[in-house]
Amino acid sequence: MTGILDALAERLPPGAVVTDPDVVAAHGSDHAPFCASGTALALVRAASTAEVSAVLELASEHGVPVVPQGARSGLTGGANAVEGCLLLSLERMDAILGIDTTEQIARVQPGVVNADLSAAVAGHGLYYPPDPASWEWSTIGGNAATNAGGLCCVKYGVTADFVRGLEVVLADGRVVRTGRPTAKGVAGYDLTRLFVGSEGTLGVITEITVGLRPAPEAPLTAVAFFASARAACTTVTELMASTAPRPSMLELMDRASVDVVRRYRDLGFPDDAEAMLIMQSDRGAGLAPGDLDRFAGLAAAHGGDALVAADAAEGELLLEARRSLAIALERAGSFLSEDVCVPRAALADLMEGVAAISARHGLAITCTGHAGDGNMHPTVLFDADDPDQVARSARAFDEIMELGLALGGTISGEHGIGLVKRDWLETELGAVSLDLHRGIKDLLDPKGILNPGKVITMEGRRR
Amino acid sequence: MTGILDALAERLPPGAVVTDPDVVAAHGSDHAPFCASGTALALVRAASTAEVSAVLELASEHGVPVVPQGARSGLTGGANAVEGCLLLSLERMDAILGIDTTEQIARVQPGVVNADLSAAVAGHGLYYPPDPASWEWSTIGGNAATNAGGLCCVKYGVTADFVRGLEVVLADGRVVRTGRPTAKGVAGYDLTRLFVGSEGTLGVITEITVGLRPAPEAPLTAVAFFASARAACTTVTELMASTAPRPSMLELMDRASVDVVRRYRDLGFPDDAEAMLIMQSDRGAGLAPGDLDRFAGLAAAHGGDALVAADAAEGELLLEARRSLAIALERAGSFLSEDVCVPRAALADLMEGVAAISARHGLAITCTGHAGDGNMHPTVLFDADDPDQVARSARAFDEIMELGLALGGTISGEHGIGLVKRDWLETELGAVSLDLHRGIKDLLDPKGILNPGKVITMEGRRR
């Protein structure tokens, strides 16, 4: 196995290949708990497309697996080390290559942090909407590789909706450009979308061209507290079924979520509400107040107690509960985060089903998420030192996915598959689709070196 | 070759297989001029997914090519008969299977006419934006197969942006479902986008789930006349580079286009203008007038003579020139329609380049299109009975594509590739991308029966 390390040392600049076991081990996994992680051969920090190409060419030649990594903020084990692999970090490729204000696009390297791109385009009055919870540290390359979502998707769409073109290094080191810088284009198959969301299993993204939008007005915010999750969900469903313009954010937190946040930081919210909805409108001072009044009226019609923020700053305060959830969960102990997305009409059934799973297994499960999209993140809390709780949490996790599928939904709205949902993906796809997936994987990665074992298994195909 | 006809007769209901040579010949081509068309073996009118599946299974078994067809309104020869093929019409599969007002989606069969879907969802206050010029007769299946665009794309996006999921019959007759009914989802590779725009070369679409939007307000309209195409293009560029909300329509017609329309029907437009811009805003009575004033001001700053319609009805009158162009061109004689899309900053260079090509070849070329997207349709007019004009028009057509690529654009913004642009596609894609395209085609159509020879050739691959 030293063969490839020698070859890499010859092709890459000094310092690019790190074999210090501590450093390599520290890069061995992402944010997913309980995901198997192998021991990597080395960490390679690529600084250019040519270097990525050299790594993949040699990896193909030597049959060594390659696991591409950004900020390793993923929640599925997608960036976890595979035994004997090269961890290929794209973090050094962090240049914003250009912002074209006429075409309203930006061209970036994969290691650019989402927040840095957002700040850079904001300086031109422009807006890059995809805002995963990790947006302050996750990279555009990782966002594209997982097709990341976020809070704004309910109005603006997900990462894939903003990726116009890519530069991708293929398994054998060849470089391909997909898509185009123009607003429209139908020349050939949509390879861009094939790579977006493929989690490093089909190629390594080395450049991304993203579309931008005119920056919206500062959003105004309202919240409403409900005596039942179903009342909150019905409010969501009716709001989203309306033919009025969509909110720019529509988040739902259940009582367990608010309780977890309260233990971290008391925001003075009522302690008897079963659910809390947060709604924003960014249509500007002329229209947003009317949007919020409509929301408050609808909430009241379902027994909700609504509060409309006086200004953007007060709105940010109301959002604190939602924004604090991630850190409050970290403080609360171990947790398994789900990501099911169901038709909005099934949202209340999902919430009630999750509550039943929580009761059945005697485990707290918070349920917060992007209700306007039907995309919730039920999160199972447990004591990692209690083997029985660990086993029950795993069963609860599976049952939530089963519930999501039974309600006509999908096992992942935005986090991806990685390792944690691989077996469930095969259930969701069915035999014919799975066969197509394996065919595509095999076509693009005939030696099986690209993030092998992630997303899908290759049983039944050659190798 | 009668083998397959007998087999089809056994599997399909009476009347599904038509071999009358006149009927078959009448279905042998789409709206693209000068495209080769072979003699089909039969026209098969499928009425269900099961029937499509039977046709493809038998076609695979017998090695007979299959050309899927909708309304045959395409402009690239994509639906033209291949020698000895089965023409597979999906027009009988014209049911709207469901409109879900809560999720704001519709599920339709491929033969549903775009206008019929639009009317059906309008009854629920909803809106299906993609509006190719052929929307009154083209089908959603064909729109999806070609990833059709239209006038609204500048604000709302193209067909692909609205397709959430598909049912597709594969080359061997197997049926696969792609995508999902939910607002978001990242489970697996994006097979939906792979089939959308693949022009029947990878599978036959038998069901489409489309996303809908709340219906916008009735649009208000303004026009402006300019003394030069460049002044009009600069107005477009500045308007689209603005951080104000985008117009819902931004069309550009050059003098040659207005002249062609005038010969068909005099709309009283000035006869000395070199270019005409048509702009709409659908943001409602509270905001649209301000949008139009801003547009008029910008046009005036570039020497434009702007006219803001008093109401929606007057706006429709101003749009007549644009809407009449297609029929005016039909009346004017033979024409070759182009579809290049360039970065908006290159729009003026494109217009001037087309004018130079027109002068060089001594042929009138109208240049109208979706200026807000940089997507223009330069259209070469010629006398089909004059072999010299025919030859010159073909050279002009090629030079326009060359120009589009040289300006950093694409050879097709929305019409697709079919037969007419196949050789140019290979130029645009480059060797690595072309190899991937061929690999994907080969994977999904190993016997090469699906619309063979369209989009790409398979030279260099097995068979």
Short mmCIF file of C-alpha atoms in Angstrom, two decimals, chain A residues 93-110 112 116-124 126-128 140 162 164-165 177 181 206-212:
data_model
loop_
_atom_site.label_atom_id
_atom_site.label_comp_id
_atom_site.label_asym_id
_atom_site.label_seq_id
_atom_site.Cartn_x
_atom_site.Cartn_y
_atom_site.Cartn_z
CA MET A 93 -9.80 24.76 -2.71
CA ASP A 94 -11.66 27.66 -1.16
CA ALA A 95 -11.51 30.42 -3.76
CA ILE A 96 -14.51 32.35 -5.02
CA LEU A 97 -13.43 32.38 -8.66
CA GLY A 98 -15.86 35.03 -9.82
CA ILE A 99 -19.15 36.76 -9.20
CA ASP A 100 -20.90 37.84 -12.39
CA THR A 101 -23.47 40.46 -11.39
CA THR A 102 -24.90 40.73 -14.92
CA GLU A 103 -25.65 37.02 -15.22
CA GLN A 104 -26.22 36.78 -11.46
CA ILE A 105 -24.03 33.71 -11.03
CA ALA A 106 -20.95 32.85 -9.00
CA ARG A 107 -18.20 30.39 -9.78
CA VAL A 108 -16.59 28.83 -6.73
CA GLN A 109 -14.22 26.10 -5.68
CA PRO A 110 -15.73 23.31 -3.56
CA VAL A 112 -15.79 27.74 -0.15
CA ASP A 116 -18.55 33.12 2.87
CA LEU A 117 -20.28 32.86 -0.49
CA SER A 118 -23.45 34.35 0.98
CA ALA A 119 -21.51 37.29 2.42
CA ALA A 120 -19.60 37.86 -0.82
CA VAL A 121 -22.71 37.99 -2.99
CA ALA A 122 -24.64 40.06 -0.44
CA GLY A 123 -22.09 42.78 -1.13
CA HIS A 124 -23.59 42.96 -4.63
CA LEU A 126 -27.46 39.30 -4.41
CA TYR A 127 -28.55 36.21 -2.54
CA TYR A 128 -27.50 32.56 -2.50
CA ILE A 140 -20.52 24.56 -1.22
CA PHE A 162 -29.10 26.73 -7.81
CA ARG A 164 -25.94 25.59 -13.04
CA GLY A 165 -22.76 23.74 -13.83
CA ARG A 177 -17.46 20.14 -17.26
CA PRO A 181 -23.17 29.50 -17.35
CA THR A 206 -13.89 20.63 -8.14
CA GLU A 207 -15.83 23.70 -9.26
CA ILE A 208 -19.42 24.86 -8.96
CA THR A 209 -21.30 27.56 -10.87
CA VAL A 210 -24.31 28.67 -8.88
CA GLY A 211 -27.21 30.91 -9.80
CA LEU A 212 -27.99 33.84 -7.54
#
